[in-house]
Coordinates of C-alpha atoms and ligand atoms in Angstrom, one line a residue:
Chain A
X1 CA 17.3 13.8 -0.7
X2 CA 17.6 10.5 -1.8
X3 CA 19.8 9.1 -4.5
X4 CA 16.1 9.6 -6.7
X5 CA 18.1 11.2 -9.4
X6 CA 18.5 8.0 -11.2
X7 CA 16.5 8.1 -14.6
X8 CA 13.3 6.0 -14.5
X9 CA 14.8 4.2 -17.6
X10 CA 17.8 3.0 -15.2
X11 CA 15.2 2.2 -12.7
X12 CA 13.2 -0.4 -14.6
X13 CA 16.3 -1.8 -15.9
X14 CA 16.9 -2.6 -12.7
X15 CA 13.7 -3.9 -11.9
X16 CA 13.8 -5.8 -14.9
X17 CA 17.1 -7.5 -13.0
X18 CA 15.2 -7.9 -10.0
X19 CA 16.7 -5.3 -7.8
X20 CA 13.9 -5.2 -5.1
X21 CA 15.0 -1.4 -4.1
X22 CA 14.3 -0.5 -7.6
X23 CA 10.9 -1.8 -7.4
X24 CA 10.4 -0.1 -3.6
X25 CA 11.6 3.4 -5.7
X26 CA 9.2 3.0 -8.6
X27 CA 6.6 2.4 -6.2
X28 CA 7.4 5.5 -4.9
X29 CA 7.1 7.5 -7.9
X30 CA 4.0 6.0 -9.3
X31 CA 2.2 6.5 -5.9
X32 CA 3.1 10.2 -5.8
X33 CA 1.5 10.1 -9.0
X34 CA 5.2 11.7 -10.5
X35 CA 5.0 13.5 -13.9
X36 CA 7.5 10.5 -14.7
X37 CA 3.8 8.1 -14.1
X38 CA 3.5 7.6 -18.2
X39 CA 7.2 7.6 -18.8
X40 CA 7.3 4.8 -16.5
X41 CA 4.5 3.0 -17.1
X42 CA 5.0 2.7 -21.2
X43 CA 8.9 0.9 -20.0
X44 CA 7.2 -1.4 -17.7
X45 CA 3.7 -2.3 -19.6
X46 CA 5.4 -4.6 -22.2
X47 CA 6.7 -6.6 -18.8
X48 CA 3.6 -6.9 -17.1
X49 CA 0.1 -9.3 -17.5
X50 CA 1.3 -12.2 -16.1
X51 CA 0.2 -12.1 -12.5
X52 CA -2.8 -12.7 -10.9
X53 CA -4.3 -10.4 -8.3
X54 CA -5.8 -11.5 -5.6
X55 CA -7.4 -8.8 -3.4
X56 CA -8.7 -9.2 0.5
X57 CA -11.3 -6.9 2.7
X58 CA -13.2 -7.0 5.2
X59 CA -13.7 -4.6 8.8
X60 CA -10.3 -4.0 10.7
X61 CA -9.7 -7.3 12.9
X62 CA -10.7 -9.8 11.2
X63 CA -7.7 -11.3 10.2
X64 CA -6.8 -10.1 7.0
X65 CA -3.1 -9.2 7.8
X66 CA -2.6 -12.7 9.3
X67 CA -4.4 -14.4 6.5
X68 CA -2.3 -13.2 4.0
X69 CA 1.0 -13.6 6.0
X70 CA -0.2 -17.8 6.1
X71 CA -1.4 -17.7 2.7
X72 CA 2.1 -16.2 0.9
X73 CA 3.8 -17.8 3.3
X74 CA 2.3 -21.5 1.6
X75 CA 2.7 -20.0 -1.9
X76 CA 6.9 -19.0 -0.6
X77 CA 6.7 -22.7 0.0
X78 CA 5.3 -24.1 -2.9
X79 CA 7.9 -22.1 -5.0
X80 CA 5.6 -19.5 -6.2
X81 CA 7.1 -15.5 -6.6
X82 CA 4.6 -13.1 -4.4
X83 CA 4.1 -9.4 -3.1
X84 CA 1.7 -7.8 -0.8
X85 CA 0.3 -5.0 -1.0
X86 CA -1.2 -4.1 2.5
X87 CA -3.4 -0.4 2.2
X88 CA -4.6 1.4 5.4
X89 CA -6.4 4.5 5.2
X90 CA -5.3 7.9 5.8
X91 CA -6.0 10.6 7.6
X92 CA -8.2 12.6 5.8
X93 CA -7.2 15.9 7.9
X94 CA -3.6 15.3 7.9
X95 CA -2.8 12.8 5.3
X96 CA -1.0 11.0 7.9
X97 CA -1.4 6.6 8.0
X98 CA -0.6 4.2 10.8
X99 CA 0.7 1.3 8.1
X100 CA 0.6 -1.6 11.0
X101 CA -0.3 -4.8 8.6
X102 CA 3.5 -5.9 8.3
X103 CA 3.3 -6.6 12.3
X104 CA 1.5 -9.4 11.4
X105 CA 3.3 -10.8 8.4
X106 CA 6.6 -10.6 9.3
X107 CA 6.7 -14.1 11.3
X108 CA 5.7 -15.7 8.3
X109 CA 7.4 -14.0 5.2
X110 CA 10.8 -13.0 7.5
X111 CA 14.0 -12.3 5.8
X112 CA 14.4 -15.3 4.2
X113 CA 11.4 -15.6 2.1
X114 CA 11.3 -14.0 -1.2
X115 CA 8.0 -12.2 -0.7
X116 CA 7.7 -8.5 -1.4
X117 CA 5.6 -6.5 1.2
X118 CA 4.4 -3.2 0.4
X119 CA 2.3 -0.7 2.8
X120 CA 0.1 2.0 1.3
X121 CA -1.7 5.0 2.5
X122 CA -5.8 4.8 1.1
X123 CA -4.7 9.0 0.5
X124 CA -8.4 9.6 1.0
X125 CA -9.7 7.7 -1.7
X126 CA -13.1 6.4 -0.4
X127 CA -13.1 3.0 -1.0
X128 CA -9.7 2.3 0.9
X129 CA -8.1 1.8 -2.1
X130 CA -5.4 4.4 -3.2
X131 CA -6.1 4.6 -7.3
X132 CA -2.1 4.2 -7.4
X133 CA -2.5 0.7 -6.3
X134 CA -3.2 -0.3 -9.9
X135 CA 0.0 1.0 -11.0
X136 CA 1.4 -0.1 -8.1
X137 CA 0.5 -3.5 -9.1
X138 CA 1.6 -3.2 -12.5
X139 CA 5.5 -2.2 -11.0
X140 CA 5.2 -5.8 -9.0
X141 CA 4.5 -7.8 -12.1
X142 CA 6.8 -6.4 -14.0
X143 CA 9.1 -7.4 -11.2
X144 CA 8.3 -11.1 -11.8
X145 CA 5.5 -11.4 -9.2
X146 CA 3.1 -14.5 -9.8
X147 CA 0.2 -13.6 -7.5
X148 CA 0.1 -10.2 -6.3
X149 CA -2.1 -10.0 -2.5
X150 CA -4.3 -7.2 -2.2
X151 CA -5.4 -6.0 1.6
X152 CA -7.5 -3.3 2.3
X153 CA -10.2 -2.3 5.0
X154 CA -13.6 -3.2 3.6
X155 CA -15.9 -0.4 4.5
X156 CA -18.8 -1.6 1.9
X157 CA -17.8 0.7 -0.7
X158 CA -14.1 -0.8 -0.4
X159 CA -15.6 -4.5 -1.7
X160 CA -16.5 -3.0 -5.1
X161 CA -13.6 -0.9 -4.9
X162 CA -11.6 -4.2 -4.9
X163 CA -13.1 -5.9 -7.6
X164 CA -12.3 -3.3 -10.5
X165 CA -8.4 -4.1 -9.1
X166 CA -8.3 -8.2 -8.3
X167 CA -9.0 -10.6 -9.9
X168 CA -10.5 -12.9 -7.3
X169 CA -11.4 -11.2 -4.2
X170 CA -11.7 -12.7 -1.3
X171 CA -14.2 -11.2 1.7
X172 CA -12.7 -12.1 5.0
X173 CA -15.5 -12.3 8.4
X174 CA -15.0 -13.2 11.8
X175 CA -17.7 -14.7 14.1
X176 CA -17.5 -11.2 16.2
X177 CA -18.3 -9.1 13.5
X178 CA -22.2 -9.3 13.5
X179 CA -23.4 -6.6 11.2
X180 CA -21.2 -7.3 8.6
X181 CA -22.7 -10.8 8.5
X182 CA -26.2 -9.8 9.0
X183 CA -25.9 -7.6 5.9
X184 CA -23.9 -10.5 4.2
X185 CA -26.9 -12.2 5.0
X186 CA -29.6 -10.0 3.8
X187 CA -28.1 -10.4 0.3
X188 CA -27.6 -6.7 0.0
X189 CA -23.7 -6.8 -0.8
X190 CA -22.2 -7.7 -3.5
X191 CA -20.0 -10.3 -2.1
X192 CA -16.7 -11.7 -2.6
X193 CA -15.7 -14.6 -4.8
X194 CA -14.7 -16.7 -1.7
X195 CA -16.4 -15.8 1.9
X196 CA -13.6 -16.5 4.6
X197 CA -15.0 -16.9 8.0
X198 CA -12.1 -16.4 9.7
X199 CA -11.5 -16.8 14.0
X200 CA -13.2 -20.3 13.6
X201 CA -11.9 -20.9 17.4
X202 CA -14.1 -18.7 18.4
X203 CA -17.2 -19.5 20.2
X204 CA -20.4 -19.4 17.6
X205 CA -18.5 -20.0 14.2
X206 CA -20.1 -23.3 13.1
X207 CA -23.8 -22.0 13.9
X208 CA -22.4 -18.5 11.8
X209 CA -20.9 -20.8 9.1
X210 CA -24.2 -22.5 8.4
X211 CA -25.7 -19.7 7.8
X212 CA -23.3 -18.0 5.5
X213 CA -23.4 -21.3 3.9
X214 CA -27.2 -20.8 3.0
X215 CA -27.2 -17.0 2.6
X216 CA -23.9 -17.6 0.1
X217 CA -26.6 -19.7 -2.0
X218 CA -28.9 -16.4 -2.8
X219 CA -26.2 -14.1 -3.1
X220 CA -25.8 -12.0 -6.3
X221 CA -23.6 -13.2 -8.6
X222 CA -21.3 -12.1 -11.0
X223 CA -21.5 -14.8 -13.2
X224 CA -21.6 -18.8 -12.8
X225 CA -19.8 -19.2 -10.1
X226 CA -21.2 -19.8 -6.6
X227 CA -19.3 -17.8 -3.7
X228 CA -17.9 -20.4 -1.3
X229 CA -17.3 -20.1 2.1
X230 CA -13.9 -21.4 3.6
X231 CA -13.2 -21.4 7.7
X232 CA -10.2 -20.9 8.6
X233 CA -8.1 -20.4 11.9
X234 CA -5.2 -17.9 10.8
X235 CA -3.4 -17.5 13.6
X236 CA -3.3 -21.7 13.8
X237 CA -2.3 -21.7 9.9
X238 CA -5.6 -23.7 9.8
X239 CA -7.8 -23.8 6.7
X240 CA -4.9 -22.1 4.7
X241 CA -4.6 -25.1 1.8
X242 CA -7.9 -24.9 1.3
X243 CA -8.7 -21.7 1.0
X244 CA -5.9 -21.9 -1.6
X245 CA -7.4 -24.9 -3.5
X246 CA -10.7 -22.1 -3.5
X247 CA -9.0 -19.5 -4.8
X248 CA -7.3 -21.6 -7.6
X249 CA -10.7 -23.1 -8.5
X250 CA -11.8 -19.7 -9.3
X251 CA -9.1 -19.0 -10.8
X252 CA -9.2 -21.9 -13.2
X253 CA -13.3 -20.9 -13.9
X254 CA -12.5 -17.4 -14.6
X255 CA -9.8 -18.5 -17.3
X256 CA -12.2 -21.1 -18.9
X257 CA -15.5 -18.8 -19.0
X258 CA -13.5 -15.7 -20.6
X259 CA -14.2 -14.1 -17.5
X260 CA -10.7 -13.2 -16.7
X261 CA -10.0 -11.1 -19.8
X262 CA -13.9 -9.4 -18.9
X263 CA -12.6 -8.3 -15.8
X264 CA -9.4 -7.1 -16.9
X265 CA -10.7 -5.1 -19.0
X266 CA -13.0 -3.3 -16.7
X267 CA -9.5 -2.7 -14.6
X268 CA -7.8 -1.2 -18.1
X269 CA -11.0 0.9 -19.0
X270 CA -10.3 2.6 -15.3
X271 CA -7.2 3.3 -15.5
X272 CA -7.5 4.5 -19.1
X273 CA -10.0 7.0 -17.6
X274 CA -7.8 8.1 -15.0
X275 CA -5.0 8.1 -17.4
X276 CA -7.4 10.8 -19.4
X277 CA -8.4 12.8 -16.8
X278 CA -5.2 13.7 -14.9
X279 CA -3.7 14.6 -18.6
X280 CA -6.6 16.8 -18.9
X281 CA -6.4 18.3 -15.2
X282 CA -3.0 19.1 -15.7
X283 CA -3.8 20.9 -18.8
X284 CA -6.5 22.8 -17.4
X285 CA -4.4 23.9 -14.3
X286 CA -1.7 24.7 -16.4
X287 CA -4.4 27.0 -18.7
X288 CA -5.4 28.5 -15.8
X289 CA -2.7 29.6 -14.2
X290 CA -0.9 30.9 -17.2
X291 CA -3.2 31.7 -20.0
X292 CA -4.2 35.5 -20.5
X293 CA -7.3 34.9 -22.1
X294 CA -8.2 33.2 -18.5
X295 CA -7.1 36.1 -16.9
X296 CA -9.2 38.2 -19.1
X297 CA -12.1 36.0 -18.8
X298 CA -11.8 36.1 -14.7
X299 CA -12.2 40.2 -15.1
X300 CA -14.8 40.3 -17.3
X301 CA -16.7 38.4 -14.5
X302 CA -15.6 41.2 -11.5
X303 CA -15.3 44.5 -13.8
X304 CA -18.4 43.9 -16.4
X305 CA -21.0 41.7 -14.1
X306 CA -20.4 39.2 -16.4
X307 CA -22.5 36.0 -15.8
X308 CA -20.1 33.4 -14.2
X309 CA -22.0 30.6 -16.2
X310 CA -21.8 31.9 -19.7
X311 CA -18.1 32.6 -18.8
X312 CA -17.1 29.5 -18.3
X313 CA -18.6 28.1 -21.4
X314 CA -16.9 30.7 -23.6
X315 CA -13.6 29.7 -21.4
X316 CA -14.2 26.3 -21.9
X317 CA -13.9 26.7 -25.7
X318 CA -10.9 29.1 -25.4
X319 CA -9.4 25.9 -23.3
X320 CA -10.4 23.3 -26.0
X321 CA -8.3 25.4 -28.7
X322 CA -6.0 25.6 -26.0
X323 CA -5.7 22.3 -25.7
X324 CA -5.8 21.4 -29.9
X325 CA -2.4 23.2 -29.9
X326 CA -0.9 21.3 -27.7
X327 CA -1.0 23.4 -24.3
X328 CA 0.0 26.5 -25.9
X329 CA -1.1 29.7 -26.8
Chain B
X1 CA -3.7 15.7 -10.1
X2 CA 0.2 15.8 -8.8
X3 CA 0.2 14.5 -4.9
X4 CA 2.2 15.5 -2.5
X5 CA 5.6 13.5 -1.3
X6 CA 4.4 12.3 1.8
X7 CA 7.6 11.5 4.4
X8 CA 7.6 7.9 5.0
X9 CA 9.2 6.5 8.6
X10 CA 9.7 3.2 9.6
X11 CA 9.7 2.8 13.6
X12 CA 10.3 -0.2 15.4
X13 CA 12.0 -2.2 18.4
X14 CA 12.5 -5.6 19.2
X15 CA 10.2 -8.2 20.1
X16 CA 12.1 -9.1 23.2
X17 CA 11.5 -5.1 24.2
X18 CA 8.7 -4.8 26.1
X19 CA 8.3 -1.0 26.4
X20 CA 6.4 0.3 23.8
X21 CA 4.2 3.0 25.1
X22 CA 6.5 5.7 23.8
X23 CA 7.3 4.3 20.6
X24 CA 3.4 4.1 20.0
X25 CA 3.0 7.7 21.2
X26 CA 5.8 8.4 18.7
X27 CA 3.7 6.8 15.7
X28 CA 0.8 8.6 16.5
X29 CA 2.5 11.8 16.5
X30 CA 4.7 11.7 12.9
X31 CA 0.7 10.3 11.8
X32 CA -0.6 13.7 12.8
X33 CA 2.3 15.1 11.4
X34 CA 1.5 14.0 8.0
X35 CA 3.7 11.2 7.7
X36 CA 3.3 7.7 6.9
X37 CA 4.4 5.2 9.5
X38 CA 5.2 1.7 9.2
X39 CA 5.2 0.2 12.7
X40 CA 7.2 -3.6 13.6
X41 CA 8.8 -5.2 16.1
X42 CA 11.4 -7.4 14.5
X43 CA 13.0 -10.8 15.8
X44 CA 15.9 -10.2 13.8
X45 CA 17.7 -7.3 13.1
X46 CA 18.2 -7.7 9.1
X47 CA 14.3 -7.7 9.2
X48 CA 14.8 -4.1 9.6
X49 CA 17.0 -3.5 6.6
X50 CA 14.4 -5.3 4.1
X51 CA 10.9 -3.7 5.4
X52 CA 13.0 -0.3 5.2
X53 CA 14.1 -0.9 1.2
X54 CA 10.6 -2.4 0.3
X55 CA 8.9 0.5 2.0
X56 CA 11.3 2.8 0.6
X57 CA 10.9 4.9 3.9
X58 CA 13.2 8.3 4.6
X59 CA 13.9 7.5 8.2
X60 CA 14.2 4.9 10.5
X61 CA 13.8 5.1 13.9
X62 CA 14.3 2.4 16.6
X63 CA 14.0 2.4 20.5
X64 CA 15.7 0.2 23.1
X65 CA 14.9 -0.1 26.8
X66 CA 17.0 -2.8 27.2
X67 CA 19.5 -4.7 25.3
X68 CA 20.6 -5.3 22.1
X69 CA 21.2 -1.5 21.5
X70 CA 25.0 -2.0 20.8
X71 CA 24.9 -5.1 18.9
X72 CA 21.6 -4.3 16.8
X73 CA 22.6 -0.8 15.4
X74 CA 26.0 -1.9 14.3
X75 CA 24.9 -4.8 12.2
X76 CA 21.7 -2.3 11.2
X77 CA 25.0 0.3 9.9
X78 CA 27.0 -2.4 8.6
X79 CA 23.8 -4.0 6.5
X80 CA 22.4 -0.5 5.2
X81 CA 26.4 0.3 4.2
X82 CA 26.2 -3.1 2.3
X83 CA 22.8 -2.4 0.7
X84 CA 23.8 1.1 -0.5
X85 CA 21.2 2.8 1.5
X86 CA 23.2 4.5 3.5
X87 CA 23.0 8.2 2.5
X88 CA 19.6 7.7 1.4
X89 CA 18.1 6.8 5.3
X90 CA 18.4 8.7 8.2
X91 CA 18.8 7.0 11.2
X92 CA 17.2 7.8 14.8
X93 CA 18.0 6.2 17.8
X94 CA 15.8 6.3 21.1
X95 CA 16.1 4.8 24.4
X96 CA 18.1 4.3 27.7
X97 CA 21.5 4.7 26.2
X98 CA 24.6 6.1 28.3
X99 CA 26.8 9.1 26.5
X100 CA 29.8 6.5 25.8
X101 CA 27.0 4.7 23.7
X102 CA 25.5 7.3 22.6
X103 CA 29.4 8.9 20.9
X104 CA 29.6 5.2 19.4
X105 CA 26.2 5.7 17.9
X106 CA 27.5 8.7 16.3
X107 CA 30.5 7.3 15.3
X108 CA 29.1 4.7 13.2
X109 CA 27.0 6.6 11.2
X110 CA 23.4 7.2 13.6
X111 CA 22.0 10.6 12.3
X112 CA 20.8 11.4 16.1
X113 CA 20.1 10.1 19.5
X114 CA 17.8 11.0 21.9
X115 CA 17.5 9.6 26.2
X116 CA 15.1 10.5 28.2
X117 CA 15.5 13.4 29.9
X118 CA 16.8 14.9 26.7
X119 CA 14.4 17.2 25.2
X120 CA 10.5 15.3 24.8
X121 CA 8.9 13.3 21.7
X122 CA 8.7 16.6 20.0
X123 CA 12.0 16.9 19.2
X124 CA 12.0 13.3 17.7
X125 CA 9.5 14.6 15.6
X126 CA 11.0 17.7 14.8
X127 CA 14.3 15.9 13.9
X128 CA 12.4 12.8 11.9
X129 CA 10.4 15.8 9.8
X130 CA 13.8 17.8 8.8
Ligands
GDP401 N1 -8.7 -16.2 17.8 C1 -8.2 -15.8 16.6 N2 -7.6 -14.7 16.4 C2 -7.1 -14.4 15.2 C3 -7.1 -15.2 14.1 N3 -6.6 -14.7 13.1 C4 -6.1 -13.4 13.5 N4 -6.4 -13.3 14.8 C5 -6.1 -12.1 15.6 O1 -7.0 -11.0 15.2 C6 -6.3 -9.8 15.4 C7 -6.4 -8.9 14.1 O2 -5.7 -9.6 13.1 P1 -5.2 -8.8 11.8 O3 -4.6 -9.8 10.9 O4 -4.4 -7.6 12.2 O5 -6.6 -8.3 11.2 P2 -6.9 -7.3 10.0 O6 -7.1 -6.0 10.7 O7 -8.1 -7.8 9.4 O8 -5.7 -7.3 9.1 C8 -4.9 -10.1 15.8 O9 -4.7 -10.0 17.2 C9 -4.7 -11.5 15.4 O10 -3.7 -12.2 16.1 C10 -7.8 -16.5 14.3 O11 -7.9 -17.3 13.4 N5 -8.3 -16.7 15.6
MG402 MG1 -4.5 -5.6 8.4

């Protein structure tokens, strides 16, 4: 056991002082999706808003981890307060994850920097994206972070997955990655706000870069910006200010065009949901594992033949009284 | 839906430590075990004691096949002491250590030590999951 016992109101206190292990714990319990989740989460709300998430995919390879390790790494530099959060998917048999993106960061954002790097299992959600990375995000700026970093393995679905949680996102290619490009280029995907093409060493890149260029042109777009295409060389720290300058001009448009509060308010809308729906869930299993008139319900389906459908609309109701008084009776 | 605490581990070695097949092995294993692992090498050793508190893992586990074994864990001890993590992380060390080394280990603090020829990876898994 750890030394957990401490009340969550003691622990965002302590984030609140800027006790980095309070912020790994709360991390903890919001992930595990505690029964403390709302408890929490009212303490640290009033503390958070202020940063601005930033979120990267794109297929395994392709730089991500390295990218991001250069990129808050320049924002260390420039004085600015940051936190990774790096999410691998999980094994959907065992639950299991290989979390292996802080391998590449480390060099860059050592023990001296200030920067906060967290590694997540996806915990079978499809997109890559664990739904606790919202709250997750809200621990870190409540923490004090300025730009929060986003990486998760884009897999298609992951790329929309992203955009309900950052605020810029940020597709990162590589010149080996061919499909992902072609489809890129077929205009089929809903692209990123900025189109890295990173591994621009490597043999091909211009000739892929032109093309991206053009392709970026007919993309489908969110709203008046025009996707841009940065190349970088991670590994070389090359490209790294300016696909800074990118993301800040994006940044800067989605303040000015009121897109900003738009998309956070998609983000709050989801979480609202899934605020809703686990309250409900644990209600219902709470009904059904307790209530008699379940029980009752459940044998009049294997004694009396009843009709399994009809049942459950009658239980249903019984649930919805249920859950008028307040999880009782 | 409530989720299940998952175990988190932390395993690493060196940089200057060139033998990683069984550390890898390792990962793979507490992975199909359930667990979540974070995997580095580190340059430093106090590297260690921050990915461990941001990552708010259960157990560390570290591997030497050469050296730095003696100096490493004690300043690993003496950081987690001064960090108040202490009682909170178990600590697992692997590797070609001798049995003087090995009573020193246990001395300051290590939760267990395992050499090779001691048991197999199993047992590091069995002793990580309990
Ligand atoms: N040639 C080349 N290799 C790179 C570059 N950036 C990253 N890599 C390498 O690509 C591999 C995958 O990088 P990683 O950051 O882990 O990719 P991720 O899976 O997208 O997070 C590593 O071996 C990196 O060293 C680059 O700009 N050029
Ligand atoms: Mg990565």
């Amino acid at each position: 056991m750890k030394s957990e016992q401490k009340s969550s109101a003691d622990l965002v206190k302590e984030l609140l002082g800027g006790s980095v292990r309070a912020a790994a714990r709360l991390i903890t319990l919001v992930e595990q999706n505690d029964s403390k989740v709302p408890e929490i989460m009212r303490q640290i709300y009033p503390h958070s808003g202020n940063a601005y998430v930033i979120g990267f995919t794109g297929a395994p390879g392709a730089g991500k981890s390295t990218l991001v390790g250069k990129l808050a790494k320049l924002l260390d530099q420039k004085g600015k307060k940051v936190a990774i959060i790096a999410v691998d998917p999980s094994s959907p048999f065992t639950g299991g994850a290989l979390l292996g993106d802080r391998i590449r960061m480390m060099e860059d954002v050592g023990v001296k920097k200030n920067v906060f790097i967290r590694s997540l299992g996806s915990r079978g959600e499809m997109g890559g994206l664990s739904e606790a990375t919202y709250r997750v995000a809200n621990v870190l700026d409540a923490f004090g972070k300025e730009y929060i970093f986003v990486e998760t393995v884009g897999t298609g679905q992951a790329e929309v997955e992203v955009t309900k949680l950052a605020d810029s996102v940020v597709v990162v290619l590589s010149p080996g990655m061919g499909d992902e490009i072609q489809t890129l280029k077929a205009g089929t995907m809903e692209i990123g706000d900025i189109v890295v093409l990173n591994k621009a060493d490597q043999n091909g890149a211009d000739a892929i870069a032109s093309s991206l260029q053009t392709a970026l042109h007919w993309a489908v777009k969110h709203d008046t910006w025009t996707p841009t295409l940065v190349k970088t060389i991670a590994l070389k720290e090359e490209g790294i200010e300016e696909l800074w300058e990118k993301i800040e001009l994006h940044k800067d448009h989605l303040v000015n065009s009121g897109q900003l509060r738009i998309r956070r308010e998609k983000r709050i809308r989801i979480e609202i949901c899934k605020l809703m729906k686990d309250k409900i869930l644990r209600y219902l299993n709470k009904f059904t594992g307790e209530s008699p008139v379940f029980e009752q319900g459940i044998k009049e389906i294997s004694i009396e033949n009843k009709n399994p459908c009809q049942q459950s609309e009658v239980l249903l109701e019984s649930f919805l009284s249920y859950l008028k008084q307040g999880g009782q009776g | 839906m409530e989720t299940k605490t998952k175990k988190r581990v932390l395993v690493t070695k060196s940089d200057q430590d060139a033998h990683e097949v069984s550390v890898r092995y390792l990962t793979q294993l507490l992975r199909d075990k359930g667990m979540e692992v974070i995997f580095t090498r580190y340059a430093i050793i106090d590297e260690v004691v921050k990915t461990a508190m941001e990552e708010d893992v259960d157990v560390i586990a570290m591997s030497f096949y050469s050296s730095g074994l003696m100096y490493d864990t004690t300043r690993l001890m003496e950081l987690l002491k001064e960090q108040g993590l202490k009682d909170d992380i178990k600590v697992i060390i692997g590797g070609t250590i001798s049995d003087q080394e090995k009573k020193e280990l246990l001395q300051m603090g290590v939760d267990d030590v395992f050499m090779p020829g001691m048991g197999t990876l199993l047992d590091v898994v069995e002793c990580v999951n309990c």
